[in-house]
Coordinates of C-alpha atoms in Angstrom, one line a residue:
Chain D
X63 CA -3.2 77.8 -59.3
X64 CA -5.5 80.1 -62.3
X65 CA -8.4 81.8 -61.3
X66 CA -10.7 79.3 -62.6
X67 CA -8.7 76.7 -60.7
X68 CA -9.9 79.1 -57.5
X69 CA -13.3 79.3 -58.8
X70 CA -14.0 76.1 -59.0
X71 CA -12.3 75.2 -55.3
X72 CA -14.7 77.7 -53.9
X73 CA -17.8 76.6 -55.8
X74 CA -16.9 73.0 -54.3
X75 CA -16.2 74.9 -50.4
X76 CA -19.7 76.3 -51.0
X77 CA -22.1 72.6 -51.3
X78 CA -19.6 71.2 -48.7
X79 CA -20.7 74.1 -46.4
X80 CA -24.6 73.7 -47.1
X81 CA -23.6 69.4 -46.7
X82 CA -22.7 70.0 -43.6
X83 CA -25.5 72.5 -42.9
X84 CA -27.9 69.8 -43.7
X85 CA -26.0 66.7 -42.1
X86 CA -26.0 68.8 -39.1
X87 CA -29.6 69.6 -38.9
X88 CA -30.0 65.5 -39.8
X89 CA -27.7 64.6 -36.5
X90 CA -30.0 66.9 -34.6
X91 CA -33.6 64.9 -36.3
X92 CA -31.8 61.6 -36.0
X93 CA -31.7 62.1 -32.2
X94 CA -35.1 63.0 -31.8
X95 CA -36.0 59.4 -33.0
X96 CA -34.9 58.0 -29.2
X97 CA -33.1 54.9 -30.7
X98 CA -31.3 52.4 -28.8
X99 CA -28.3 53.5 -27.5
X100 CA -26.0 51.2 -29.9
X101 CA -28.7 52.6 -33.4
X102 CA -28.4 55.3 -32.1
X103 CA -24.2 55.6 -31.3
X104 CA -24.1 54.1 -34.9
X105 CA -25.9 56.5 -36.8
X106 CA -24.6 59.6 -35.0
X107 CA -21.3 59.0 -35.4
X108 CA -21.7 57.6 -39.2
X109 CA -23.0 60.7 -39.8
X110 CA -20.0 62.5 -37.7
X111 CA -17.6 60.8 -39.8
X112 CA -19.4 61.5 -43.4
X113 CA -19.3 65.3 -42.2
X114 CA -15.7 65.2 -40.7
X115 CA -14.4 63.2 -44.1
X116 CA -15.7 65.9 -45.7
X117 CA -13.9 69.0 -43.7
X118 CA -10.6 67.2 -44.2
X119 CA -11.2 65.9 -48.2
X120 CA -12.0 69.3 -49.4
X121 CA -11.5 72.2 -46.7
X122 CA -7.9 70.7 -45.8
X123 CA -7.3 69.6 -49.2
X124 CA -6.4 66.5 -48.2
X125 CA -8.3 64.6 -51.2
X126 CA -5.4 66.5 -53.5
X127 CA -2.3 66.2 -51.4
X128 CA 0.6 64.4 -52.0
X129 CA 0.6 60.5 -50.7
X130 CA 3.2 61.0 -47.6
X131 CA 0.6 63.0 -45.9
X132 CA -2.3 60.3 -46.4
X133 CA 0.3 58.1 -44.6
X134 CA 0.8 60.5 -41.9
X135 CA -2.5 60.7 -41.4
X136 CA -3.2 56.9 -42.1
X137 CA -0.9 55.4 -39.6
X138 CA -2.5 58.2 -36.9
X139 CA -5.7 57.3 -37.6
X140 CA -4.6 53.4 -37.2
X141 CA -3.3 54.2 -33.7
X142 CA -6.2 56.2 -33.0
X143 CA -8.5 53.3 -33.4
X144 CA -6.1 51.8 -31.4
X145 CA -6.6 54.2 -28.5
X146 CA -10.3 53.6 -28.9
X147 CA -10.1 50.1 -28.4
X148 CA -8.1 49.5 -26.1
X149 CA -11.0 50.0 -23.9
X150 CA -13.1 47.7 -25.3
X151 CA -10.3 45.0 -25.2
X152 CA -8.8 45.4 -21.5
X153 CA -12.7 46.3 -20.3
X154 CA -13.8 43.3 -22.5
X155 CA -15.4 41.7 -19.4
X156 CA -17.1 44.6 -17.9
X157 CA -19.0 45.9 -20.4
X158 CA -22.5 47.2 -19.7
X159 CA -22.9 50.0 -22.6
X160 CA -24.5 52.5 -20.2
X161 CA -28.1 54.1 -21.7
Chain R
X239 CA 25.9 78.3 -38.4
X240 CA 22.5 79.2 -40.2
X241 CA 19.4 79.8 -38.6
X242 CA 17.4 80.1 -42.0
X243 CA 15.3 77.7 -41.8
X244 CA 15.1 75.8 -45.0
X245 CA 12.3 75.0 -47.4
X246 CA 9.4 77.1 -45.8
X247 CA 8.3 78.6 -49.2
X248 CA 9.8 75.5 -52.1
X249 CA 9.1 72.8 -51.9
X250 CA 11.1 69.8 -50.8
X251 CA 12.9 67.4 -54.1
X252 CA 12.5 64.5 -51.4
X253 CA 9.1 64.7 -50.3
X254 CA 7.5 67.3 -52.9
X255 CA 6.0 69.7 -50.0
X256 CA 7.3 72.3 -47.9
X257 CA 8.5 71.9 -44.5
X258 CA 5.9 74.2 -42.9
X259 CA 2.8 71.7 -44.5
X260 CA 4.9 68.8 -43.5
X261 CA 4.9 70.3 -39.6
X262 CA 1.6 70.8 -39.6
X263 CA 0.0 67.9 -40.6
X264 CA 2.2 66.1 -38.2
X265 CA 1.4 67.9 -35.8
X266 CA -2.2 67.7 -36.1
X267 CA -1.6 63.2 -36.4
X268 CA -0.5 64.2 -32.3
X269 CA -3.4 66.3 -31.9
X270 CA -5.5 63.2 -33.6
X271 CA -3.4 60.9 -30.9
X272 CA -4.8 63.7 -28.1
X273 CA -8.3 63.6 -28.6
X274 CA -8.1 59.9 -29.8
X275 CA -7.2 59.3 -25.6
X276 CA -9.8 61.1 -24.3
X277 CA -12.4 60.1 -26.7
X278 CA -11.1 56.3 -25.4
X279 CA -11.3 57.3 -22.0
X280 CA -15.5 58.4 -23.2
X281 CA -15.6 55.0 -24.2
X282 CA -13.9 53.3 -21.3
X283 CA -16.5 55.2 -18.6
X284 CA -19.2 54.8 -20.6
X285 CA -19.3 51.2 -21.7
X286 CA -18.1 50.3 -18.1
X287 CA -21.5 52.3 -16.8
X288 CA -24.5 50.3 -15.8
X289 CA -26.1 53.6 -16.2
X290 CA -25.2 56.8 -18.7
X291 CA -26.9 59.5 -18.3
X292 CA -28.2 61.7 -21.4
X293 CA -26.4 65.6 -21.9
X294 CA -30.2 66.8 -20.9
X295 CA -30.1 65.5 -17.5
X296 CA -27.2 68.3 -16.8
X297 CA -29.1 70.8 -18.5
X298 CA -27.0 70.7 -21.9
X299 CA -28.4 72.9 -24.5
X300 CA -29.0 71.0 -27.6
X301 CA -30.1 74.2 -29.6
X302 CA -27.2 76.1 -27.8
X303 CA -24.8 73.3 -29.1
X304 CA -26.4 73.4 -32.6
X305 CA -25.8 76.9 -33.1
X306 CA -22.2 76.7 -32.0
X307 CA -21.8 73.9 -34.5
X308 CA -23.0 76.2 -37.2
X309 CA -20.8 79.0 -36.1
X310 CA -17.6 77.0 -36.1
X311 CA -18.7 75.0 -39.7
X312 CA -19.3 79.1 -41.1
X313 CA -15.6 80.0 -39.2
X314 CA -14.0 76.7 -41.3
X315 CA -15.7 78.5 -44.6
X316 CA -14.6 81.8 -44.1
X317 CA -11.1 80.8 -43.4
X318 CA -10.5 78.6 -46.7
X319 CA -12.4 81.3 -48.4
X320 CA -9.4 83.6 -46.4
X321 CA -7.0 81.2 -48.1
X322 CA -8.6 81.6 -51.3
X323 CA -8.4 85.4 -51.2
X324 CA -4.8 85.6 -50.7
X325 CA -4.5 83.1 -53.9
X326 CA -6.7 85.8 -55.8
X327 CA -4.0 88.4 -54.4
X328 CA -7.5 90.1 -53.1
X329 CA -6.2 91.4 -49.4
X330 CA -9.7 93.3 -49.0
X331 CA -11.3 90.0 -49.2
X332 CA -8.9 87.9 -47.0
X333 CA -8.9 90.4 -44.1
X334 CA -13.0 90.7 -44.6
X335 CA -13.2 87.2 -44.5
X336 CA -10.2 86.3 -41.4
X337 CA -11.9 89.2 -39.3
X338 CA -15.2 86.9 -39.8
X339 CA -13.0 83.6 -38.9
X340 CA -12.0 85.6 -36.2
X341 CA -15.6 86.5 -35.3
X342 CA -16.6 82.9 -35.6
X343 CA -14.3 81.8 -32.8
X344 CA -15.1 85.2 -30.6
X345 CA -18.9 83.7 -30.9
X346 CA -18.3 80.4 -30.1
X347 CA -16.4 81.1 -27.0
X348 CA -19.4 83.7 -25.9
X349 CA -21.9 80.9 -26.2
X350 CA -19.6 78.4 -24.6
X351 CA -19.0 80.6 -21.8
X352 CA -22.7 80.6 -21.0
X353 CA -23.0 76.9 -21.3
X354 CA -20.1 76.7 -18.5
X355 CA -22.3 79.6 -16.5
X356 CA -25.3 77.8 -16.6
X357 CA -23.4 74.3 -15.2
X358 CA -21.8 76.1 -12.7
X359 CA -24.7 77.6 -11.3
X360 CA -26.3 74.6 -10.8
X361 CA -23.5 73.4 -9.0
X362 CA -22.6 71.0 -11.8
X363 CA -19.1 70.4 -12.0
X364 CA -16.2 68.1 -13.2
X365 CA -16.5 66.3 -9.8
X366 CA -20.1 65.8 -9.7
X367 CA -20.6 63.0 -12.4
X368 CA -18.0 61.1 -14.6
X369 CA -20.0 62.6 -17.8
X370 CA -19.6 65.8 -16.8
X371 CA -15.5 65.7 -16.1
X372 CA -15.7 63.8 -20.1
X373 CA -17.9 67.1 -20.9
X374 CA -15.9 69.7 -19.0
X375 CA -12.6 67.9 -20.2
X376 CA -13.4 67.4 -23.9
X377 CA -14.9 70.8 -24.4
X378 CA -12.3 72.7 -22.0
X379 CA -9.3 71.0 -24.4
X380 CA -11.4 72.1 -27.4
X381 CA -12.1 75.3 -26.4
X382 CA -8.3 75.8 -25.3
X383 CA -7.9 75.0 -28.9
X384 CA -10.3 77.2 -30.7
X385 CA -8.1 80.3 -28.1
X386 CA -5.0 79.1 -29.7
X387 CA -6.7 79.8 -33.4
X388 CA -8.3 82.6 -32.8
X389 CA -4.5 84.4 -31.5
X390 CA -3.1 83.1 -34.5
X391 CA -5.8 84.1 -36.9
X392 CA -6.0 87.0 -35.1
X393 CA -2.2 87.8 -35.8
X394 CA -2.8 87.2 -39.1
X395 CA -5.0 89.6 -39.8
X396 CA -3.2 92.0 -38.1
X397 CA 0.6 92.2 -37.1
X398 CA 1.6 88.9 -38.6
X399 CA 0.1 90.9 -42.1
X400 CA 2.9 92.6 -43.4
X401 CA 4.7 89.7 -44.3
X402 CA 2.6 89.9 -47.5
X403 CA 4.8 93.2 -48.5
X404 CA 7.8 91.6 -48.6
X405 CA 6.6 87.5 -48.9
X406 CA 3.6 86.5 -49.9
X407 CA 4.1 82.9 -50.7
X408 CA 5.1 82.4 -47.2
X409 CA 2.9 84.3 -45.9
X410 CA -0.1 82.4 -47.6
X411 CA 1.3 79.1 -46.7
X412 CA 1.2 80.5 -43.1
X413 CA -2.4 81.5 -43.5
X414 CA -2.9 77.5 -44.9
X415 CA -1.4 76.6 -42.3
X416 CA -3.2 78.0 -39.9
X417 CA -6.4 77.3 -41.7
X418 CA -5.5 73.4 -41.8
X419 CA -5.5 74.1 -37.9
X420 CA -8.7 75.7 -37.5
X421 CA -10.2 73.1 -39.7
X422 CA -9.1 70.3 -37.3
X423 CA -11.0 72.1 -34.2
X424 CA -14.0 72.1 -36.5
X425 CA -13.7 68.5 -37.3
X426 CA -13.1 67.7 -33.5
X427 CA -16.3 69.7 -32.5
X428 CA -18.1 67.5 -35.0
X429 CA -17.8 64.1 -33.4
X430 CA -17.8 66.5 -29.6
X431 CA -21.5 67.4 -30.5
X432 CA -23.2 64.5 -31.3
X433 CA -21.0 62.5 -28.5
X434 CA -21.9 64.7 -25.7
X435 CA -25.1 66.2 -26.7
X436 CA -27.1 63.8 -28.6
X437 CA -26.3 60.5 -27.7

């Protein structure tokens, strides 16, 4: 990797940081609002997921890596979703989404 | 019977990376699979509540927590810029800015610390409400996690250094490595604040 190929990877590092900055200070507005509890779970963790796409595309490279780790990380974040809704599914007739 | 252990600097012909990038990343897909459970288990007890209660009711600092989330987003910046050093061959710059990294985490932990201080001396504990064993869980694991980067960051900048005398590809790719690491604790604490603290 040249200099310039350097330079221009930390030009990029420095408007992710002040992204995330701001998307952090937006998180911390947004919650101010008192939403709903479902808005409000939406919105925050949009916003988690803008600012955590962000930390793996360009901080852990991952938007420039080779395909067999997207898959790695594809098929864990499959099974994660998994984990998340499994929940939902066995819970499906219980659900009261506590405020 | 060798115990070299192969491709930790070239890169594989099979899969085009090395093996040390390939361990890493699979290990962090388990670490995904970790968290995944717990943040299901968030789900489970909360959706299942007739009543949640809000991080304020135990006393959580939102201004505390938003701090912290600045120190470990400026801890992620120094340690690429770390990793960008090396790949400038500046060593000035890469120990300025892994002492910093370092920093970051040592700051973190202080303001944690208080957090847990100020629970437990209101008699809050993991017992006392099912948010609160979520909070003392998720953010106990986390923390556990930003230790564990800080002693390898840590050795990085120090004893682990001299590697780059007598290896400095490997050594960077360790320094990656470790980087791709303390990125992920970042990214955890990024869905951990608004989770715990806001919603």
């Amino acid at each position: 990797m040249s200099h310039e190929d350097i330079d221009h990877h930390v030009r990029i590092y420095m408007r992710v940081f002040a992204a995330l900055v701001v998307l952090t200070i937006v998180t911390v507005g947004v919650s101010y609002l008192h939403l709903a509890p479902g808005p409000a779970l939406a919105l925050g963790l949009t916003i988690a997921l803008i600012k955590g796409s962000l930390v793996a595309c360009y901080f852990m490279h991952l938007i420039s890596e080779k395909k067999m780790l997207l898959w790695v990380m594809a098929i864990s974040l499959v099974f994660f979703f998994f984990e998340l809704l499994i929940p939902m599914v066995t819970e499906g007739n219980n659900l009261h989404m506590g405020a | 019977m060798s115990s070299v252990i192969p491709y930790t600097v070239e890169k594989r012909p099979d899969t085009g990376l090395n093996n040390v990038k390939i361990g890493i990343w699979l290990f962090l897909a388990s670490e995904v699979m970790l968290f995944g459970a717990l943040f299901g288990g968030y789900i489970l007890l909360r959706v299942g509540s007739t009543e949640w209660p809000h991080g304020s009711d135990f006393g959580l600092s939102v201004p505390l927590a938003f701090v912290n989330t600045l120190v470990l987003i400026s801890s992620s910046v120094t340690m690429v810029m770390a990793w960008a050093s090396l790949m400038r061959k500046d060593t000035r710059k890469y120990k300025i800015y892994m002492f910093l990294t370092v920093l970051g985490g040592v700051g973190f932990m202080v303001i944690k610390s208080i957090e847990y201080s100020a629970k437990f001396s209101h008699h809050y504990y993991p017992e006392t409400h099912n948010f609160l064993a979520l909070y003392f869980t998720l953010t106990g694991l986390h923390a556990l996690h930003v230790v564990a980067g800080m002693v390898v960051n840590a050795y990085l900048l120090w004893p682990g250094f001299k590697m780059w005398e007598t290896n400095p590809q490997q050594f960077t790719n360790r320094v990656e490595s470790a980087g791709l690491f303390w990125h992920f604790v970042d990214l955890v604490w990024i869905f951990l604040f608004p989770v715990l603290y806001l919603l």
